[in-house]
mmCIF file of C-alpha atoms in Angstrom:
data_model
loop_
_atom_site.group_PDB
_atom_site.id
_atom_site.type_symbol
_atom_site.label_atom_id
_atom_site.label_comp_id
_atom_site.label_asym_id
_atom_site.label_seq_id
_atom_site.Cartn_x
_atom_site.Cartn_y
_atom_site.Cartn_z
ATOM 1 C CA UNK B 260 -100.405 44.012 13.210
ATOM 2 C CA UNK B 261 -103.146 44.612 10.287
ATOM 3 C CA UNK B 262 -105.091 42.338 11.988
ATOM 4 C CA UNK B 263 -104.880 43.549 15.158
ATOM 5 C CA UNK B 264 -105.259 47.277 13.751
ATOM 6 C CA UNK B 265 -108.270 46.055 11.619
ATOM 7 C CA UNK B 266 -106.558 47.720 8.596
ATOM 8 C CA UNK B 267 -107.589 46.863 4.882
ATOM 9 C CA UNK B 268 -104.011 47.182 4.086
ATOM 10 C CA UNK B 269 -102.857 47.708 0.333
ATOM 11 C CA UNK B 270 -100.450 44.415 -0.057
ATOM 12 C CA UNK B 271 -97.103 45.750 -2.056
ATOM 13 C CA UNK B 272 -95.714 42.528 -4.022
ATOM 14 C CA UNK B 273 -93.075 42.975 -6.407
ATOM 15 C CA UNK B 274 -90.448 40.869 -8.641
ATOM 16 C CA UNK B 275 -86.555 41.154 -7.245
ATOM 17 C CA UNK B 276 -84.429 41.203 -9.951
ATOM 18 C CA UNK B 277 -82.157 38.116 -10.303
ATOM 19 C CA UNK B 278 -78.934 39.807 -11.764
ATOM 20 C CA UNK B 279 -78.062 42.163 -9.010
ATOM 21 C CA UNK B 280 -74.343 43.718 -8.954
ATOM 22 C CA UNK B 281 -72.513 42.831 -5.646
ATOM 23 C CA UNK B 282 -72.741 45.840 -3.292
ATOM 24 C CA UNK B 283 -69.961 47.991 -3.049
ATOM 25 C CA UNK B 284 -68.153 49.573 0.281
ATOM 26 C CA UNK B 285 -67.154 53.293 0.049
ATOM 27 C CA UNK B 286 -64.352 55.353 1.541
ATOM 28 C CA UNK B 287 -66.019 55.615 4.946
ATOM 29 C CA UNK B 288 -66.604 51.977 5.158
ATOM 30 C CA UNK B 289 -70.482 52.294 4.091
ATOM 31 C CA UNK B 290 -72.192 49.567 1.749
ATOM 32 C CA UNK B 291 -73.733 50.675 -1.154
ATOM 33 C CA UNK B 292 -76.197 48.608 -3.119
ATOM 34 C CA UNK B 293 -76.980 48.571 -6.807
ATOM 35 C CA UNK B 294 -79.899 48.365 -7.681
ATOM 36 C CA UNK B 295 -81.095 47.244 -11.105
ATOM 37 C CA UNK B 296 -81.048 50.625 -12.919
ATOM 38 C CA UNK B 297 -77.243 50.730 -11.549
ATOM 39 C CA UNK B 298 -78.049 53.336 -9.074
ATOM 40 C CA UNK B 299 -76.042 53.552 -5.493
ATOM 41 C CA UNK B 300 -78.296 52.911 -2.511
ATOM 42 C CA UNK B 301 -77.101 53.821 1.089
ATOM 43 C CA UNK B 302 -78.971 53.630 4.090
ATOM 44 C CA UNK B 303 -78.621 57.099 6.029
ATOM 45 C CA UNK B 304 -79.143 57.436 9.313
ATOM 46 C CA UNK B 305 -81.467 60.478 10.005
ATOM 47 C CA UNK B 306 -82.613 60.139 13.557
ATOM 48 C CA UNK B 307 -81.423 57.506 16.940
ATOM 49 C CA UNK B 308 -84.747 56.203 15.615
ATOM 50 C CA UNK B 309 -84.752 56.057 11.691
ATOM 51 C CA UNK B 310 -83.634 56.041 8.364
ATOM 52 C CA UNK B 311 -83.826 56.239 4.866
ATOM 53 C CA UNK B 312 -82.546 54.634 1.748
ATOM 54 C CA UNK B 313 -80.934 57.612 -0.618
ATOM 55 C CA UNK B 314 -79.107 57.550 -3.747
ATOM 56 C CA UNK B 315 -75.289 58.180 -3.777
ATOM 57 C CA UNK B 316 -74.465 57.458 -6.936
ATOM 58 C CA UNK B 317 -75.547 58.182 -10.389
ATOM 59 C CA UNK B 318 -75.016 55.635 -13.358
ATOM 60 C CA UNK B 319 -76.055 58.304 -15.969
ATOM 61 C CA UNK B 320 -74.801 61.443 -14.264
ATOM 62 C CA UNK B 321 -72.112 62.249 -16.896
ATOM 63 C CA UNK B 322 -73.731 60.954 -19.986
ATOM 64 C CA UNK B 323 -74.010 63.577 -22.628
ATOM 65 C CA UNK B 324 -74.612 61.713 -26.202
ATOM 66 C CA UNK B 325 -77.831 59.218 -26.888
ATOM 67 C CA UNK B 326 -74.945 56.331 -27.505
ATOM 68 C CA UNK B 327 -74.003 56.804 -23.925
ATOM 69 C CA UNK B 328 -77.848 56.038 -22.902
ATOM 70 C CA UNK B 329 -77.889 53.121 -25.216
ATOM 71 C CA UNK B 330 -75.157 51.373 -23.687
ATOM 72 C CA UNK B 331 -76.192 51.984 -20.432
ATOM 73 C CA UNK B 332 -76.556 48.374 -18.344
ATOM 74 C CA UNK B 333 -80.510 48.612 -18.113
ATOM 75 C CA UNK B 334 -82.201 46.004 -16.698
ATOM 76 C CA UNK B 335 -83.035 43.242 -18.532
ATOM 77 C CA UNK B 336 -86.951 42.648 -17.706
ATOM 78 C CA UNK B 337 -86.811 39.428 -18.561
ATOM 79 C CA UNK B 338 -84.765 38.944 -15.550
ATOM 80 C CA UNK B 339 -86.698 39.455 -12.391
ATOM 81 C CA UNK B 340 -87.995 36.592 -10.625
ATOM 82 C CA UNK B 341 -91.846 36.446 -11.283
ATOM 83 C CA UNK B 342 -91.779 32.997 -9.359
ATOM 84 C CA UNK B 343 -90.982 34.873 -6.229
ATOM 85 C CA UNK B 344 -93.571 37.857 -7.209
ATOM 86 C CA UNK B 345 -96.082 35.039 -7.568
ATOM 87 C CA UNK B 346 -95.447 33.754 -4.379
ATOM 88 C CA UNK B 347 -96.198 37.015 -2.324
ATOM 89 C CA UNK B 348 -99.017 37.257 -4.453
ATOM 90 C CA UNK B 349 -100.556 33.699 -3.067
ATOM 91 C CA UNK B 350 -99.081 34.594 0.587
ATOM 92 C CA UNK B 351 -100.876 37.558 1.122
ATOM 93 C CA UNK B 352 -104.153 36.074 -0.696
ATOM 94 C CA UNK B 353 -106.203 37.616 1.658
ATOM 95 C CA UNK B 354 -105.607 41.352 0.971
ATOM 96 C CA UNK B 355 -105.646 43.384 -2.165
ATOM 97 C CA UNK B 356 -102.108 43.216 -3.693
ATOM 98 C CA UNK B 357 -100.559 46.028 -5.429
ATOM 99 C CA UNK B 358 -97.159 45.633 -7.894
ATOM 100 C CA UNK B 359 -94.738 47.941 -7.437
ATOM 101 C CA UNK B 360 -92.894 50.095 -8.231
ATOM 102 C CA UNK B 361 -93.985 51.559 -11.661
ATOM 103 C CA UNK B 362 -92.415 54.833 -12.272
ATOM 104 C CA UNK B 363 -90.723 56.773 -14.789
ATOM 105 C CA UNK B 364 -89.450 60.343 -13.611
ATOM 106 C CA UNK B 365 -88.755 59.145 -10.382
ATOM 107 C CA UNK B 366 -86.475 56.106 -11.552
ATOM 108 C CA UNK B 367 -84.855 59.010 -14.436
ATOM 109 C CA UNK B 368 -83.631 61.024 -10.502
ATOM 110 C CA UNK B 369 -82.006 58.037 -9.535
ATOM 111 C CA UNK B 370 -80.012 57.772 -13.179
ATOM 112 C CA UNK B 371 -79.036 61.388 -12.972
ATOM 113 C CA UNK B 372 -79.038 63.953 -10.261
ATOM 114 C CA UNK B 373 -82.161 65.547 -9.915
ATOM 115 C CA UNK B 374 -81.042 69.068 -11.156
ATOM 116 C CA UNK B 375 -79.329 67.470 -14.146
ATOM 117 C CA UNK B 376 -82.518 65.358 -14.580
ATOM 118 C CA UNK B 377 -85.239 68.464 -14.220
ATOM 119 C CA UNK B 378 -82.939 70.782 -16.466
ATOM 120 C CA UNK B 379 -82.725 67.807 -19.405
ATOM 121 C CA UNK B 380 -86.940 68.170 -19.661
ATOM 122 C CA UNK B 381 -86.079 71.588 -20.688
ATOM 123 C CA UNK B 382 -82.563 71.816 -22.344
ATOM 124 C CA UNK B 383 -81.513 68.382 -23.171
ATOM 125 C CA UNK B 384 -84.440 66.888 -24.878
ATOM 126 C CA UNK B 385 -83.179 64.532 -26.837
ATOM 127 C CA UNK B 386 -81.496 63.003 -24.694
ATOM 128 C CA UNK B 387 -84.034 62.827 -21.716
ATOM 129 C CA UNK B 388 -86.288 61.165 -24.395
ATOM 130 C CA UNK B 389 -83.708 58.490 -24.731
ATOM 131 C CA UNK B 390 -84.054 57.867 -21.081
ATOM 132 C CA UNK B 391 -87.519 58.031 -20.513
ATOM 133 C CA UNK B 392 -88.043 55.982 -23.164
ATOM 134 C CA UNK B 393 -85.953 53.301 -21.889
ATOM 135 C CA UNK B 394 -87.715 53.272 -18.769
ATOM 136 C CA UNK B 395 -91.157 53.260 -20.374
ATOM 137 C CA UNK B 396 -90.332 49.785 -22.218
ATOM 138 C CA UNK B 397 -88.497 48.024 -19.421
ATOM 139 C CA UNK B 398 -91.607 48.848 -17.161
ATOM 140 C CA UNK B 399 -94.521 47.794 -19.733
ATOM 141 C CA UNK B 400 -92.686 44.501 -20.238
ATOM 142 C CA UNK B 401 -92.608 44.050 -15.657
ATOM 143 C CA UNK B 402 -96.048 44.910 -16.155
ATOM 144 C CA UNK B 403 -96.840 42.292 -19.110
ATOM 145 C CA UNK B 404 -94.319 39.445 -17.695
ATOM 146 C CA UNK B 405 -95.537 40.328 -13.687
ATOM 147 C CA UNK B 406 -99.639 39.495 -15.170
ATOM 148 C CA UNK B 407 -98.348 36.582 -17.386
ATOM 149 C CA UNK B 408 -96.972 34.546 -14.751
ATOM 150 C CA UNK B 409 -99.578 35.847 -12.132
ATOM 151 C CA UNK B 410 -102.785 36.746 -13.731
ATOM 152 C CA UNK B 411 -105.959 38.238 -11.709
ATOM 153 C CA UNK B 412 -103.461 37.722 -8.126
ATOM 154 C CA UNK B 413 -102.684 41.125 -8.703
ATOM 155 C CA UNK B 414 -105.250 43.581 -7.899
ATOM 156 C CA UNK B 415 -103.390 47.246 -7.909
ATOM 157 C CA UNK B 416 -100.394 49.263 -9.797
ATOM 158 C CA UNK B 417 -98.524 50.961 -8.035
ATOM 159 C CA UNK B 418 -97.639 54.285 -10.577
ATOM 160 C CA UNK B 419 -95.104 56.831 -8.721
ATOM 161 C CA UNK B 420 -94.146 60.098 -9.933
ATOM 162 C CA UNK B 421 -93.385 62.856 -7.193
ATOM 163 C CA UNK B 422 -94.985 65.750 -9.166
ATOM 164 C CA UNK B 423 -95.452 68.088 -6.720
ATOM 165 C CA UNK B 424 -92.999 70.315 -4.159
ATOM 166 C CA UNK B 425 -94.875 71.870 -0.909
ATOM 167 C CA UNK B 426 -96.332 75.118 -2.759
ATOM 168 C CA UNK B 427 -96.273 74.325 -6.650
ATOM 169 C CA UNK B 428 -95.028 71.684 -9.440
ATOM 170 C CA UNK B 429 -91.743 70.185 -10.085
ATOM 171 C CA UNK B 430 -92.532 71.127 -14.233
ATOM 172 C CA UNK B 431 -95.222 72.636 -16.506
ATOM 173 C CA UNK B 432 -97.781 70.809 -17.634
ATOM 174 C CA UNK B 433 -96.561 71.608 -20.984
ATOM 175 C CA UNK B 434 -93.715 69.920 -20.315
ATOM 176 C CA UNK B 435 -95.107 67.093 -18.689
ATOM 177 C CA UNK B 436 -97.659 66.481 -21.814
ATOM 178 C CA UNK B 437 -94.628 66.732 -23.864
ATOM 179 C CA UNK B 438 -92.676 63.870 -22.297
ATOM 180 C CA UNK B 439 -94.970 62.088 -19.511
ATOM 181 C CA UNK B 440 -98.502 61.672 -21.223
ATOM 182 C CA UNK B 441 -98.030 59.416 -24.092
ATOM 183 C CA UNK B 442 -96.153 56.636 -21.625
ATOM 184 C CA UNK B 443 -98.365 57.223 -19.074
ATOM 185 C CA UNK B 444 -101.477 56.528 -21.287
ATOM 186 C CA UNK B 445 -100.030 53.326 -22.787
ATOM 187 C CA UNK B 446 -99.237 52.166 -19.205
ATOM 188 C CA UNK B 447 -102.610 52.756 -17.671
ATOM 189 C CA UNK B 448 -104.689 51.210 -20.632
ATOM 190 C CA UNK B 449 -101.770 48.037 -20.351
ATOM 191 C CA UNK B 450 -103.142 47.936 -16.424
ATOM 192 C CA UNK B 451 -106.809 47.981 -17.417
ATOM 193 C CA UNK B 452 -106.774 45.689 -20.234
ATOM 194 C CA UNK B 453 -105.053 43.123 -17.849
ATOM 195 C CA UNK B 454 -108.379 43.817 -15.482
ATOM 196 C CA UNK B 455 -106.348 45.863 -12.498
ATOM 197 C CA UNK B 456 -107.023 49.651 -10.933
ATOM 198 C CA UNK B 457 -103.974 52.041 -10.922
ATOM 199 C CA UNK B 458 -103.255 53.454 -7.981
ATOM 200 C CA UNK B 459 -101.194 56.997 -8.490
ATOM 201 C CA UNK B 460 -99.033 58.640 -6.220
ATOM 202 C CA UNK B 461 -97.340 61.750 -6.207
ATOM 203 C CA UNK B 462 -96.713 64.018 -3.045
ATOM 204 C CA UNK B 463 -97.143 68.038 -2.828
ATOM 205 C CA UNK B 464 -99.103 70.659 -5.241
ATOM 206 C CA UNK B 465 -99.423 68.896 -8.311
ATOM 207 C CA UNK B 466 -102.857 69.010 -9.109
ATOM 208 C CA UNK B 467 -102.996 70.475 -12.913
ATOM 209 C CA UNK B 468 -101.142 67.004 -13.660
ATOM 210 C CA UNK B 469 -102.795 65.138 -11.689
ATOM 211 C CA UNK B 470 -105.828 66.293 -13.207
ATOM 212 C CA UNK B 471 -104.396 64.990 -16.743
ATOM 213 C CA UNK B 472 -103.676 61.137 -14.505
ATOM 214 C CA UNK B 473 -107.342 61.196 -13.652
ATOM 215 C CA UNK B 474 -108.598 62.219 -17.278
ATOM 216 C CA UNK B 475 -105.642 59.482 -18.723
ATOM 217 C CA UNK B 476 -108.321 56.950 -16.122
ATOM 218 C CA UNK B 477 -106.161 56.421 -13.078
ATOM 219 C CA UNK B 478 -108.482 54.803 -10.412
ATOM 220 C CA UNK B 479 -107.013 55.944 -7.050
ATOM 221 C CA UNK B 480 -104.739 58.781 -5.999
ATOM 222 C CA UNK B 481 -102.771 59.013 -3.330
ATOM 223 C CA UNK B 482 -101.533 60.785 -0.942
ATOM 224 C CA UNK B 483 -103.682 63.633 -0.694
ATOM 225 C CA UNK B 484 -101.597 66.120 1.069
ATOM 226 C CA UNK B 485 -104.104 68.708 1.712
ATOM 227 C CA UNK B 486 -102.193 71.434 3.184
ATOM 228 C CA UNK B 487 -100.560 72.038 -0.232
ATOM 229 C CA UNK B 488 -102.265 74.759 -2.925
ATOM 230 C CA UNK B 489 -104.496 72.928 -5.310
ATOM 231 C CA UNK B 490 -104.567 69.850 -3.129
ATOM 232 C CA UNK B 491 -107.180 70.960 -0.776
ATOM 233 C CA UNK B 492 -109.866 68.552 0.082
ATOM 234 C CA UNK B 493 -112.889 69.764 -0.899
ATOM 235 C CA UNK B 494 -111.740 71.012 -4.099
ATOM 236 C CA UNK B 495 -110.257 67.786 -5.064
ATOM 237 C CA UNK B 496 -113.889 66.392 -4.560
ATOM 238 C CA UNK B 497 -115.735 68.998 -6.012
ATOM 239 C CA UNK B 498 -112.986 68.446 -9.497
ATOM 240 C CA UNK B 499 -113.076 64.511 -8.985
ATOM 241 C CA UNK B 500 -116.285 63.615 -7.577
ATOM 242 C CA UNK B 501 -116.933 60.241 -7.904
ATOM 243 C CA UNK B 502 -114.444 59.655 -10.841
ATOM 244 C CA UNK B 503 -111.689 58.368 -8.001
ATOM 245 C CA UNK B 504 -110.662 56.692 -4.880
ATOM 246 C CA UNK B 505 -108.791 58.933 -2.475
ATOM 247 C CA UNK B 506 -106.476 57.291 -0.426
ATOM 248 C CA UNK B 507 -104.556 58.795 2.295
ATOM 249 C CA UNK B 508 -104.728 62.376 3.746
ATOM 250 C CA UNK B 509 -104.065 62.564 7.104
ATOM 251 C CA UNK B 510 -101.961 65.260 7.648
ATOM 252 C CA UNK B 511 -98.239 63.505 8.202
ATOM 253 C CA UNK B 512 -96.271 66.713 8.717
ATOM 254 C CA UNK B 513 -98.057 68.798 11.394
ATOM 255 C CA UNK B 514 -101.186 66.715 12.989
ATOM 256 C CA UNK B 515 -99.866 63.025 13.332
ATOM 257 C CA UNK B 516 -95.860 63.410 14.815
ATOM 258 C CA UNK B 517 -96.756 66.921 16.452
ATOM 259 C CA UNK B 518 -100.949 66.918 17.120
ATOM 260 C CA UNK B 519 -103.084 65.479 20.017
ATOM 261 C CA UNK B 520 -104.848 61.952 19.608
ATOM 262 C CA UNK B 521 -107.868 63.807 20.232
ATOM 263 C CA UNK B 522 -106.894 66.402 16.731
ATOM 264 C CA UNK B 523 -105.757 63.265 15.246
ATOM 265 C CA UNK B 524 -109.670 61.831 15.674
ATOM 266 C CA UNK B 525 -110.638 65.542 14.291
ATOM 267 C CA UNK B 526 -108.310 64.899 10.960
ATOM 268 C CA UNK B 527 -109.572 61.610 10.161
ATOM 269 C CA UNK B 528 -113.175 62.970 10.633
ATOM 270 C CA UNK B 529 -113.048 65.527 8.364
ATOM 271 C CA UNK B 530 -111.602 63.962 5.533
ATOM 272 C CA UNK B 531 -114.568 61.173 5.951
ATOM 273 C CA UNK B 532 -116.837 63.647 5.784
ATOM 274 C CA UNK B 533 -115.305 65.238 2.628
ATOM 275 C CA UNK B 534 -113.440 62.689 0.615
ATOM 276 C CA UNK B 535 -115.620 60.167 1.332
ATOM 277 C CA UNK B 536 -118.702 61.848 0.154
ATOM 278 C CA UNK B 537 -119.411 59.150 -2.498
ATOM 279 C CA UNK B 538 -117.919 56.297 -0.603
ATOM 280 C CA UNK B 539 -114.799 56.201 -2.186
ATOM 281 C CA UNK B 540 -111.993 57.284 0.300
ATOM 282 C CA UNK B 541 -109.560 54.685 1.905
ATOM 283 C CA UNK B 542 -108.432 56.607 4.845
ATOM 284 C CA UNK B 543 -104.486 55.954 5.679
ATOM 285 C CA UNK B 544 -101.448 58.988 6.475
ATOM 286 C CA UNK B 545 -100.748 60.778 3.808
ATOM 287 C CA UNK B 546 -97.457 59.679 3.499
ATOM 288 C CA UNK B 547 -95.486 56.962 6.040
ATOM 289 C CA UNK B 548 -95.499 57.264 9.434
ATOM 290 C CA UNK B 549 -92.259 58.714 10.459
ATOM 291 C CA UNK B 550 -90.274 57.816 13.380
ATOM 292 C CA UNK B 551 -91.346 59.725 16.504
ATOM 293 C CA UNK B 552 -94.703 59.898 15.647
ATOM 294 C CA UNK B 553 -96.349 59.327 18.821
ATOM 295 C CA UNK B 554 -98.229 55.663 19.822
ATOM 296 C CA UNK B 555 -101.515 57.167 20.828
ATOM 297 C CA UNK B 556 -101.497 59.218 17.786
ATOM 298 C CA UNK B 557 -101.054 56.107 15.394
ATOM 299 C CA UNK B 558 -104.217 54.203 17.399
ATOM 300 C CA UNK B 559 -106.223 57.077 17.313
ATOM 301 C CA UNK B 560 -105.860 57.142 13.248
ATOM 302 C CA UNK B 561 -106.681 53.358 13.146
ATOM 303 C CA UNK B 562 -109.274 53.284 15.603
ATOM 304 C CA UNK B 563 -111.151 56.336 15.126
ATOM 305 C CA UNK B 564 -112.194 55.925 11.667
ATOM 306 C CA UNK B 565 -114.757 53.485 12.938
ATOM 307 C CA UNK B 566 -116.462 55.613 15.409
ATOM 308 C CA UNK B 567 -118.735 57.125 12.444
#
């Protein structure tokens, strides 16, 4: 389908982890899987047509002492199979390939309930310390252990952090340079010593922090979503210039399910003509393509890009 779309796809490769718990049936007969932070993954049904992997249960949820985050069952990073992230990396040879999935707030949500997780940045300190800082260290070593075994086959990081809600930030800046910037710096100078970009993503009106990614060196952000305050395109390129790639924003939440192919064509053209004012804009959606979203809508993105 790339091929046939002509798309310079973004290759994710990753490393499964080896020691996975079996996966669990609830009360209504649904399977739960556990991942490797211990979290409860169900596939919910959302539509006849899709669906979406959500967390139902939270291995940290009622931990309220630092000695209950130490004996937590983290992952061991040691134990993901880097012989199977090396062979993704050789089978898709021919495109850039991006590791995944590097994150650290965005794991903490799936250890604790999102409320309990945004009010321990504030309140519980100590304690969300503890778990950031367990994060941090089992992701450097993926990162070290994933470019040991497969060197300069890996192109991209993939950093994730979901900064930004449709009108303003998830937390202060304050807060984030309080707990965020110090891991974040160590991770993106890890990626660049070992000769990779990092690609950032985080969704919605986050630009103050975002801001801070691009000064920390980040080399492409993603998604773009332009019809959020702060995000808009051509103040992103009048901040960023020529510092970053921007990859993504066509509008996923009004012009591609809902819009014409022909305001489709208009989308991708303007963000050409803006974000890619110094050659540096990879146009894709600015988030997936949801179910429903019309055929003709989905060409038009792919094919109309090449018409200028």
């Amino acid at each position: 389908m790339w091929r046939l779309l002509k798309i310079d796809k973004i290759a994710w490769v990753n490393a499964p982890y080896i020691d996975l718990k079996a996966p669990i049936i609830d009360e209504r007969g649904h399977q739960i899987v556990i991942n490797e932070w211990g979290s409860g993954i169900r596939t919910v049904e959302h539509s006849s047509e899709g669906s979406y992997e959500e967390v139902v249960t939270y291995p940290l949820q009622d931990a309220e002492t630092i000695e209950e985050i130490e004996a937590h069952g983290w992952p061991n990073p040691d134990r993901f199979d880097y012989q199977a992230l090396l062979e993704s990396c050789q089978a898709y040879s021919n495109w850039p390939r991006m590791l995944d999935f590097i994150s650290l707030f965005e794991i903490y949500c799936k250890l604790r309930p999102m409320d309990l997780s945004l009010m321990d940045l504030y309140v519980e300190q100590d304690l969300a310390d503890a778990i950031i800082d367990k994060i941090f260290k089992i992701q450097k070593r993926y990162i070290e252990k994933s470019f040991e075994v497969c060197g300069d086959a890996i192109d991209i990081v993939y950093l994730s952090d979901d900064m930004g809600m449709q009108d303003r930030q998830l937390i202060s800046v304050e807060v984030w340079e309080e707990r965020f910037k110090k891991p974040y710096r160590e991770l993106i100078e890890l990626v660049h010593s070992k000769g990779a970009y990092v690609f950032y993503h985080s969704d919605g009106a986050a630009f103050p922090i975002i801001e801070q990614m691009v000064d920390l060196g980040i080399d492409i952000i993603n998604p773009i979503q332009h019809a959020c305050p702060g995000m808009e395109r051509k103040h992103l390129i009048e901040a960023f210039g020529s510092r970053v790639v921007f990859h993504g924003a066509v509008e996923n939440q009004q012009i591609l399910p809902f819009g014409t192919p022909e305001e489709v064509r208009q989308e991708v053209k303007a963000n050409i003509k803006t974000l890619g004012k110094y050659n540096r804009y990879i146009c894709a959606p600015c988030h997936n393509l949801q179910p429903g979203t019309p055929l003709e809508n989905i060409l038009a993105l792919y094919n109309s890009e090449r018409t200028w």
